[in-house]
Short mmCIF file of C-alpha atoms in Angstrom, two decimals:
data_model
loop_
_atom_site.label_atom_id
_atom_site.label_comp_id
_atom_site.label_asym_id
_atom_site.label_seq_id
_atom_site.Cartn_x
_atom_site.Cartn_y
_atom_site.Cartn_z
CA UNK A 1 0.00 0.00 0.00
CA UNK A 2 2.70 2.61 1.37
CA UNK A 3 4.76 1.41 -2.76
CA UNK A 4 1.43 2.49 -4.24
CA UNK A 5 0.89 5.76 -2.09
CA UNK A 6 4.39 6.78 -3.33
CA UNK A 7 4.32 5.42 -7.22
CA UNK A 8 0.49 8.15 -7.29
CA UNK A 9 2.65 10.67 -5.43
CA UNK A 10 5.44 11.09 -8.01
CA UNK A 11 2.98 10.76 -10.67
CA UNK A 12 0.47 13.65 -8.98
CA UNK A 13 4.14 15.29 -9.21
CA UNK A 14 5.33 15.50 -12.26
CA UNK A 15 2.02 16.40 -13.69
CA UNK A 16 2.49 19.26 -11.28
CA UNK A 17 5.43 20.01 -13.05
CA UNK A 18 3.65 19.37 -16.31
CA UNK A 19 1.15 22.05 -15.75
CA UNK A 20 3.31 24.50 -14.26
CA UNK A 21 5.39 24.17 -17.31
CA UNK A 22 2.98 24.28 -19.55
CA UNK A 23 1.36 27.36 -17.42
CA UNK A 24 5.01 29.09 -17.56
CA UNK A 25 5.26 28.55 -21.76
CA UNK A 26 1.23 30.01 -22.31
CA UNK A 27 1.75 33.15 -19.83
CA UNK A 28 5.17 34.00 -20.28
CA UNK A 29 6.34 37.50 -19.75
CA UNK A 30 9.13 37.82 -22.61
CA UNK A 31 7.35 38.78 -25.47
CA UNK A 32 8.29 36.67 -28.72
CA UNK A 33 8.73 38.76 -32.01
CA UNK A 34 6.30 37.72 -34.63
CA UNK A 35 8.14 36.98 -37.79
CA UNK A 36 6.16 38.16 -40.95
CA UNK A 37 6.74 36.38 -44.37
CA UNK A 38 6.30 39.42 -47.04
CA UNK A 39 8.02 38.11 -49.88
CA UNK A 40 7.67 39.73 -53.06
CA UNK A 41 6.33 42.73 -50.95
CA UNK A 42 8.11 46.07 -49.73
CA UNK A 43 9.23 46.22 -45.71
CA UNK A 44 5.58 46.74 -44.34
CA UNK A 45 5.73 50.03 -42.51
CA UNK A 46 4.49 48.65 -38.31
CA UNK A 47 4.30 51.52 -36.54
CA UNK A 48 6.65 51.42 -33.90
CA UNK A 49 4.74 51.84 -30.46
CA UNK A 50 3.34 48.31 -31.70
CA UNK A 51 5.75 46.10 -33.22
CA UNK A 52 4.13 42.24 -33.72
CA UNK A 53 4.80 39.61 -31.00
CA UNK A 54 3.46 36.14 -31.16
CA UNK A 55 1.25 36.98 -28.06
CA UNK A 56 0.33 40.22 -29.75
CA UNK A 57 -1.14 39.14 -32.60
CA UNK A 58 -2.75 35.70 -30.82
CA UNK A 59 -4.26 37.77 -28.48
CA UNK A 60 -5.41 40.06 -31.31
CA UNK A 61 -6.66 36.82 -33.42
CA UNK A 62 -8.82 35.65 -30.64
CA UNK A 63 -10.39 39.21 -30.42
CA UNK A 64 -11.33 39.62 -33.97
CA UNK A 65 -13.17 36.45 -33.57
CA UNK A 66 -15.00 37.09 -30.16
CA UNK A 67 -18.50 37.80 -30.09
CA UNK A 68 -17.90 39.54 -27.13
CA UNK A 69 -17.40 42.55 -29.17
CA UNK A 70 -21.03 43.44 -30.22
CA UNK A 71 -23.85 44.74 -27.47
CA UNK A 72 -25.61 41.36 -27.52
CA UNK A 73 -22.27 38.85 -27.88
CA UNK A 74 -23.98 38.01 -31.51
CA UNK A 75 -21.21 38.95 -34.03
CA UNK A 76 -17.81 39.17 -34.36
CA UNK A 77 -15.40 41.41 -36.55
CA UNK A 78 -15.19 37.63 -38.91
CA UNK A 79 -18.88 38.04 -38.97
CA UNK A 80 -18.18 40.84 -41.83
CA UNK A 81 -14.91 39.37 -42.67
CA UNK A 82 -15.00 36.41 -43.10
CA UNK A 83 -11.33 34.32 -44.10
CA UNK A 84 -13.26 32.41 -47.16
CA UNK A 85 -13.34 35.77 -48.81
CA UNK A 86 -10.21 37.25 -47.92
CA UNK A 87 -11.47 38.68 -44.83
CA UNK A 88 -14.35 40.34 -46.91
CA UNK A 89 -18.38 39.75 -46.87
CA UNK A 90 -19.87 38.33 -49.91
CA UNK A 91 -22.83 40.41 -48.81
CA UNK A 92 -23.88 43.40 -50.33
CA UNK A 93 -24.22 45.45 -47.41
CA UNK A 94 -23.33 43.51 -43.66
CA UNK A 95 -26.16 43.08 -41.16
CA UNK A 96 -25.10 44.57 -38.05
CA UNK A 97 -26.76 43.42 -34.29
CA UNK A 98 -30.18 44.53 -35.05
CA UNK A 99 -30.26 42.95 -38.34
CA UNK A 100 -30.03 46.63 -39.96
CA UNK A 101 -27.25 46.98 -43.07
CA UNK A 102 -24.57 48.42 -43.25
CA UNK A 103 -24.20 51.86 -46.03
CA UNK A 104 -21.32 50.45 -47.93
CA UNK A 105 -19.45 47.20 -48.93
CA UNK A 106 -16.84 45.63 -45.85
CA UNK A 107 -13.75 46.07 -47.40
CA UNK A 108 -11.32 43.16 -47.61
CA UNK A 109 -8.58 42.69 -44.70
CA UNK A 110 -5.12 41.25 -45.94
CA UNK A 111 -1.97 43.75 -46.33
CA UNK A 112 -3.28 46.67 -44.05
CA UNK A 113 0.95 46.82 -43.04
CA UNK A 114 0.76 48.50 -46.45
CA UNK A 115 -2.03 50.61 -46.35
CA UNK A 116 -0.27 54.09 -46.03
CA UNK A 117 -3.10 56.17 -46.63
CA UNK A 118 -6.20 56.26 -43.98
CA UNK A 119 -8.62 53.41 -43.73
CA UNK A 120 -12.33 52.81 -44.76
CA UNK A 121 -13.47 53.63 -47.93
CA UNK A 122 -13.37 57.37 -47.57
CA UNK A 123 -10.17 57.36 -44.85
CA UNK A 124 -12.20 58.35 -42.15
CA UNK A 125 -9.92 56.38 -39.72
CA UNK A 126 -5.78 57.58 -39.39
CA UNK A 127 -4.63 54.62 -37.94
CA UNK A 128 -6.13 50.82 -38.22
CA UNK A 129 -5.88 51.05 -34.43
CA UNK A 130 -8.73 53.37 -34.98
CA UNK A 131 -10.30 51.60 -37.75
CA UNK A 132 -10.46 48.50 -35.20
CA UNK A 133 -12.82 50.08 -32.37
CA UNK A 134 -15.24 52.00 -34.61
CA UNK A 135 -17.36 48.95 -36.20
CA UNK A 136 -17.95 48.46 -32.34
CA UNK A 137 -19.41 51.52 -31.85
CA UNK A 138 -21.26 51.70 -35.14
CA UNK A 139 -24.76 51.58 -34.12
CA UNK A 140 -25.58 49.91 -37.32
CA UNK A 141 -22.41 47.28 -36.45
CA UNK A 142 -21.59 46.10 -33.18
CA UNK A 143 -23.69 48.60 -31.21
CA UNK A 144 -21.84 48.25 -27.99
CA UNK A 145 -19.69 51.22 -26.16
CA UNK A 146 -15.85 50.95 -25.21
CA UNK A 147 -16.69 50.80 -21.94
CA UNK A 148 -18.62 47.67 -22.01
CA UNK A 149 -16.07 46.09 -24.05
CA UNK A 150 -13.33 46.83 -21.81
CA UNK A 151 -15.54 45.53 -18.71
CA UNK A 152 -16.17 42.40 -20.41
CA UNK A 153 -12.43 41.55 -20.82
CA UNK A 154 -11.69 42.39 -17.54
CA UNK A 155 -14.35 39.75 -16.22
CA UNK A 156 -13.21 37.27 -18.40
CA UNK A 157 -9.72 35.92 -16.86
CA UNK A 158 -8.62 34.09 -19.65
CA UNK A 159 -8.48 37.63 -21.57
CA UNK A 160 -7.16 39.02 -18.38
CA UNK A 161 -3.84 36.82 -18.53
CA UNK A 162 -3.48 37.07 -22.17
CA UNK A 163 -3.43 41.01 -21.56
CA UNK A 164 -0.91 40.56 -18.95
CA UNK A 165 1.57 38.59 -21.37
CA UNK A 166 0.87 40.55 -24.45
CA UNK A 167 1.21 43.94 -23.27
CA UNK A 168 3.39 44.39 -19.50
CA UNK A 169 2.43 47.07 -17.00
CA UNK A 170 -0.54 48.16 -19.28
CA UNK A 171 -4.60 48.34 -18.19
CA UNK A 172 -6.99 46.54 -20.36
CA UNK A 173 -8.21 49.69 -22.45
CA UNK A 174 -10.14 50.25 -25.63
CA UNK A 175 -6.49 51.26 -26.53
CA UNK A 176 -4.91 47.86 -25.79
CA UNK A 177 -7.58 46.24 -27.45
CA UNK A 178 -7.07 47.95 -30.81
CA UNK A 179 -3.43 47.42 -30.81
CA UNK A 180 -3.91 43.72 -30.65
CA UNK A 181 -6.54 44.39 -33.22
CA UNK A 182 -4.06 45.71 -35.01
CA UNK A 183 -1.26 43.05 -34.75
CA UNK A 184 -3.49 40.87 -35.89
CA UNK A 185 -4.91 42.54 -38.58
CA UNK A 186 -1.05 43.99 -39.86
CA UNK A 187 0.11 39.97 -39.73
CA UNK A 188 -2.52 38.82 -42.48
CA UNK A 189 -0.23 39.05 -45.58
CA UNK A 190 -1.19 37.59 -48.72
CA UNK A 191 2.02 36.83 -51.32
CA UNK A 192 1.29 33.79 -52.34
CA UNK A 193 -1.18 33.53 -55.39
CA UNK A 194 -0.50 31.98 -58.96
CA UNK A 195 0.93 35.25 -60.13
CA UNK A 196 3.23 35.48 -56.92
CA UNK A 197 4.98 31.83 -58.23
CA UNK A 198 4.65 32.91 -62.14
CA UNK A 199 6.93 36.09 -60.32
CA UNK A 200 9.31 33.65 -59.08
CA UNK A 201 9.31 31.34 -62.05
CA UNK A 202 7.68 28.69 -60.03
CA UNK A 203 4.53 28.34 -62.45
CA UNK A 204 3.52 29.31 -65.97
CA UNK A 205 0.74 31.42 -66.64
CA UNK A 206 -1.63 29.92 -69.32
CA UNK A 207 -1.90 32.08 -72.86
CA UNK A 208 -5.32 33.29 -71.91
CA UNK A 209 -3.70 35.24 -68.33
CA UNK A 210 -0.58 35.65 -70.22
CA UNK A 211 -2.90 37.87 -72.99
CA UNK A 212 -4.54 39.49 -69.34
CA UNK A 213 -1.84 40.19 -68.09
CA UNK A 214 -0.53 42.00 -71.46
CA UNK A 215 -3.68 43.80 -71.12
CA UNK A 216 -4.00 44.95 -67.54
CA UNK A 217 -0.24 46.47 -67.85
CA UNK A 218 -0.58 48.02 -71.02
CA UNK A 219 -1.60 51.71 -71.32
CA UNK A 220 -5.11 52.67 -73.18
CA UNK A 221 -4.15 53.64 -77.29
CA UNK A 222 -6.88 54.42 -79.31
CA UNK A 223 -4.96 54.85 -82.32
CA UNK A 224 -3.21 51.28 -82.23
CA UNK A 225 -5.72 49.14 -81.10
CA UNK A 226 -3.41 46.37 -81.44
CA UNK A 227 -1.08 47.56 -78.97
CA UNK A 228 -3.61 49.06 -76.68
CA UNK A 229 -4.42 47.69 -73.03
CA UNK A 230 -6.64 48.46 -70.19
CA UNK A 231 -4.83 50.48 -68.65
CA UNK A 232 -5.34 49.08 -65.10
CA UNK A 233 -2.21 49.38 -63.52
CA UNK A 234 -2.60 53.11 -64.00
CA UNK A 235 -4.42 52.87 -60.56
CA UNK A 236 -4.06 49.27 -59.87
CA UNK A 237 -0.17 49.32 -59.46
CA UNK A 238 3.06 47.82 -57.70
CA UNK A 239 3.27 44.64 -55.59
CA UNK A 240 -0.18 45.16 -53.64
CA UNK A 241 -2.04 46.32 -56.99
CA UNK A 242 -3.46 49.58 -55.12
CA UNK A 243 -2.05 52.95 -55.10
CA UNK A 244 -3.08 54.80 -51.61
CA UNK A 245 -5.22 56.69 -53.37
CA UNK A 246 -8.62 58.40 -53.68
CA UNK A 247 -10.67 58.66 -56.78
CA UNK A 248 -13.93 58.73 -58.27
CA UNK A 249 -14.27 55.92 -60.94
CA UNK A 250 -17.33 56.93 -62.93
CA UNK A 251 -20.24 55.40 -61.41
CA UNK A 252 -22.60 57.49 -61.14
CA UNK A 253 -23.49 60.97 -62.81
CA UNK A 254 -22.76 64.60 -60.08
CA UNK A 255 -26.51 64.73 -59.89
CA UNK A 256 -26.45 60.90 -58.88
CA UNK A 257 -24.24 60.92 -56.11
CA UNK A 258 -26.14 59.34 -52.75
CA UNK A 259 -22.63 58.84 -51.33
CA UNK A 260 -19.99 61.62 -51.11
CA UNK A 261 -17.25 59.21 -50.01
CA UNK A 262 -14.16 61.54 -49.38
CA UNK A 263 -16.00 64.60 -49.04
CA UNK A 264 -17.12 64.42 -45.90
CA UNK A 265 -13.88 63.30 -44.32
CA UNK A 266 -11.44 66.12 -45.71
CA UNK A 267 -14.17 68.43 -46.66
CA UNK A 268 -13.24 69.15 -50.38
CA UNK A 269 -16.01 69.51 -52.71
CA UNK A 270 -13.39 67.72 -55.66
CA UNK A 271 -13.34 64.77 -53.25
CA UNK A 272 -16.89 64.43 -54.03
CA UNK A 273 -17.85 60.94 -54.62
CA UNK A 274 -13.99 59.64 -54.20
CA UNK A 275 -13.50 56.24 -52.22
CA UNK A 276 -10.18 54.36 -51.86
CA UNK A 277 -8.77 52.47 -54.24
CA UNK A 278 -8.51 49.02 -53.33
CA UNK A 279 -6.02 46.15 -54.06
CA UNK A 280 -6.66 43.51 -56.52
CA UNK A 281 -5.26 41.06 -54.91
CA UNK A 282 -7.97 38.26 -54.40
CA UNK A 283 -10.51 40.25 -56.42
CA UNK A 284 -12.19 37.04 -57.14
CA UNK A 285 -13.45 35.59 -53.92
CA UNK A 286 -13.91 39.42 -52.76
CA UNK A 287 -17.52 39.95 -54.91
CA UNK A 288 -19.58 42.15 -54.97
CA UNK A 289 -17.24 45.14 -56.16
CA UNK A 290 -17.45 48.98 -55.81
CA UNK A 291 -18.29 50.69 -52.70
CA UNK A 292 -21.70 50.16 -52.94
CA UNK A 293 -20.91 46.41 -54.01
CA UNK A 294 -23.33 47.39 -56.99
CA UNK A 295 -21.52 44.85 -59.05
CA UNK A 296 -21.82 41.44 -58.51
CA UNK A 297 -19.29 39.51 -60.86
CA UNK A 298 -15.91 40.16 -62.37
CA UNK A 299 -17.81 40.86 -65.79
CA UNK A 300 -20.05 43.42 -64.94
CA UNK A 301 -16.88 45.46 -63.20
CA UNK A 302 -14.89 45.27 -66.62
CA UNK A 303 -17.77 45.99 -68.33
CA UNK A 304 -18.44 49.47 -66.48
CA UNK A 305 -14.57 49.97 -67.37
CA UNK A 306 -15.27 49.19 -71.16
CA UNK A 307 -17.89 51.65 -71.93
CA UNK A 308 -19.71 52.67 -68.87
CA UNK A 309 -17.36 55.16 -67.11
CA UNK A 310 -19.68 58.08 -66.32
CA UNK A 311 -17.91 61.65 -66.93
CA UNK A 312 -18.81 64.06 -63.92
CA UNK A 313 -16.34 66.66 -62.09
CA UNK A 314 -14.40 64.40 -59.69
CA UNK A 315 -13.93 61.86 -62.11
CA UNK A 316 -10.17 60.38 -62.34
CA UNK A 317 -8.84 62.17 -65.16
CA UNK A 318 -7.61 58.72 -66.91
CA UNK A 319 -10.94 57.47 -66.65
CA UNK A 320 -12.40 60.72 -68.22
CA UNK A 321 -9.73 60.33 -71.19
CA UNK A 322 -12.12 56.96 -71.86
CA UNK A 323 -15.41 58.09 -71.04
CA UNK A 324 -16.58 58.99 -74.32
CA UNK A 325 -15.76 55.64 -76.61
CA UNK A 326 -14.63 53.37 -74.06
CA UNK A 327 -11.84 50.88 -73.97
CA UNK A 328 -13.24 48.78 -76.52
CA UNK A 329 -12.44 45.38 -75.62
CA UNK A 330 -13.32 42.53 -77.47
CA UNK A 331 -14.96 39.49 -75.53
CA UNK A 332 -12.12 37.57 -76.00
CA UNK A 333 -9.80 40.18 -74.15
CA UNK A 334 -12.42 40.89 -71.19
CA UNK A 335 -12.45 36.85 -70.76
CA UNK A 336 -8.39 37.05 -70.95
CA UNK A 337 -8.37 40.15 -68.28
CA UNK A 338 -10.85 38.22 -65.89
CA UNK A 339 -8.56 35.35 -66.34
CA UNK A 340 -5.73 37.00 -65.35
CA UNK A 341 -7.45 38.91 -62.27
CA UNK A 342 -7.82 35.64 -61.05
CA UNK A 343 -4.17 34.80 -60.92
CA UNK A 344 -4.26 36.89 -57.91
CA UNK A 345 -6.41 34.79 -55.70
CA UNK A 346 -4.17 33.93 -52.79
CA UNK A 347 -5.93 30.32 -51.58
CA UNK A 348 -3.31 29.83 -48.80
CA UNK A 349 -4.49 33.12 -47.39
CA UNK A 350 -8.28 31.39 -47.43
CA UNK A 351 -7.33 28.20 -45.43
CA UNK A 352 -4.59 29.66 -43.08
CA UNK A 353 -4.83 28.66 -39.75
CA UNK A 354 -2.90 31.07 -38.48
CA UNK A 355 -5.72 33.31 -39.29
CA UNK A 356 -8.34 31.15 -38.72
CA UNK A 357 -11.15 30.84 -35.66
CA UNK A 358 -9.37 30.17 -32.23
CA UNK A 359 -12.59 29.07 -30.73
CA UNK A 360 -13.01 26.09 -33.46
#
C-alpha cells in the first residue's frame, strides 16, 4: 500500500510540473517577435509603439473572432470578414446586431501593413488602431460602447492573462484592445497567389492570363488598337495592386451621387464621390465590387470599365480620357483580363490557420 501511495505521489508530481510548465510557456512575460513572411512585398511600414509579438497578434486573433465585441455577444469582426473571402463579406451590405445593413461594402482585410493612406473607404480612420474600435461603436455594427467592451475583458480571466503577457504594466483599455486588433490585422499578408509563383518562375501562366496580363499592364491607345491595353495598372499598381489613393471611378453621374465618399472626411467639394482604391489582390473571392458592391461579378466590373465610365467633375482624369468611346475590348480580351485577375487569388491566405477561428 505505502509502494502504491508513493508510485500516485510522483505521478500527482510530475504532472504538477507538467502544468506548471505548460502554465510558464502560455503566460510568459518575454514577449516573442512575430516573424512576418512578405516576400515579393516592400518592408511593411508597423508603426513602432506596436511592433508584432506572437502573443500580440494571438491575443489580437482571438479578439477579432469574439463575439464579445457586439452589445448582444452576436457577431464578431469575422462576422463581416470572413477568411473564405479574404477577410471580406460576400454580402452586399453587412447586417449589423439589429439585423439593420450596413451603407457600404466591408472592405477586404489582408496587407493593411501597407495601407499608407487612412482606412475605410473614404479614410475616415488615421490609424487601423482606430479603424479597429469604430465597427464596435457603429450603431448599425456592433452597437456596444468601449466601456462595455473593456468591462467584459476584464471579467473574463482568460483575456485578463493574455493582456498581462501581451502587453506588460498596461490596463486593459479600448487602446490595448485595438493594438492587438491591429497586430493581428497587420500579420494577415497575402504573397502567395499563382501570379506570386509565375513572379518567381515557379509556375507558368496559361496564354489566356498571359494575354490578361498583357492587357492589364498596357496603357489605353486608341490609335493602335493592337497595342492598346486596359490600362489598369494606372491605378491598380506595384506589388499590392493599389495605389493609396482616392478617386472617383465613374459610377454614377454629379446629380447621382447618394454617397460623397471623401467629401465628408477632408471636406473638399473635388473629393466628391472619391473612395479608396482598393487592391486587386484576391478580387475574385472578394464579390460584390465597388463601394456600394453594386456589381456582382468580375464581368459586370470590366464591363463598367469598357464603356460605362460616367464623366462628372471628380472623375479620375484617366478614366475621363475613356469616357466617351470606351476601352473597346473585345470578348475575347475581357475573358483574358478576368482570367488574369484571377491569378491573384491567394488560396493559402483562405485556409490559413494562423488566421483562422481560435474558438473552433
Amino acid at each position: 500500500m505505502k509502494r502504491v501511495f508513493t508510485i500516485l505521489s510522483v505521478l500527482f508530481f510530475l504532472v504538477f510540473l507538467q502544468s506548471c510548465s505548460k502554465n510558464k510557456e502560455e503566460y510568459s512575460t518575454v514577449l516573442e517577435p512575430y516573424v512576418l513572411n512578405y516576400a515579393g512585398l516592400s518592408e511593411p511600414k508597423i508603426a513602432l509603439d506596436n511592433a508584432l509579438t506572437k502573443q500580440g497578434v494571438e491575443l489580437g486573433r482571438r479578439l477579432f473572432y469574439d463575439k464579445m465585441l457586439s452589445k448582444d455577444n452576436s457577431i464578431s469582426c469575422t462576422s463581416c470578414h470572413e477568411q473564405k473571402n479574404a477577410f471580406s463579406d460576400e454580402r452586399q451590405f453587412s447586417l449589423g446586431v439589429r439585423n439593420l445593413p450596413g451603407k457600404r461594402q466591408a472592405m477586404a482585410i489582408f496587407n493593411m501593413a501597407w495601407n499608407n493612406n487612412e482606412f475605410f473607404w473614404d479614410g475616415r480612420a488615421h490609424l487601423l488602431r482606430d479603424q479597429a474600435l469604430m465597427p464596435i461603436e457603429d450603431e448599425l455594427e456592433m452597437d456596444e460602447t468601449l466601456e462595455n467592451v473593456v468591462l467584459k475583458i476584464k471579467n473574463n480571466k482568460k483575456y485578463t492573462s493574455l493582456f498581462e503577457v501581451a502587453f506588460p504594466n498596461k490596463e486593459i483599455s479600448s487602446l490595448t484592445i485595438s493594438l492587438a486588433l491591429e497586430q493581428f490585422m497587420n500579420s494577415i499578408v497575402s504573397n502567395n497567389s499563382k501570379y506570386d509563383r509565375f513572379l518567381r518562375n515557379e509556375v507558368q501562366l496559361t496564354s489566356s492570363e498571359e494575354n490578361g496580363r498583357k492587357l492589364f499592364f498596357n496603357g489605353f491607345d486608341p490609335v493602335n488598337k493592337n497595342i492598346s491595353g486596359a490600362n489598369c495598372a494606372q491605378c491598380h499598381n506595384g506589388a499590392n495592386f493599389e495605389n493609396d489613393s482616392y478617386m472617383n471611378n465613374g459610377l454614377d453621374i454629379a446629380s447621382n451621387f447618394k454617397d460623397f465618399g471623401r467629401e465628408k472626411v477632408t471636406d473638399d467639394y473635388y473629393d466628391r464621390a472619391k473612395f479608396k482604391v482598393p487592391s486587386l489582390r484576391n478580387i475574385e473571392v472578394t464579390a460584390p465590387y465597388m463601394h456600394d458592391g453594386r456589381h456582382a461579378t468580375l464581368e459586370e466590373v470590366i464591363e463598367h470599365y469598357d464603356n460605362k465610365v460616367v464623366n462628372s467633375f471628380s472623375l479620375n482624369p484617366t478614366l475621363a480620357s475613356i469616357s466617351t468611346k470606351g476601352l473597346q475590348l473585345s470578348n475575347q480580351q475581357k475573358e483574358d483580363l478576368i482570367a488574369f485577375l484571377k491569378t491573384l487569388t491567394d488560396y493559402e491566405l483562405l485556409r490559413n490557420k494562423k488566421f483562422s477561428d481560435p474558438f473552433k
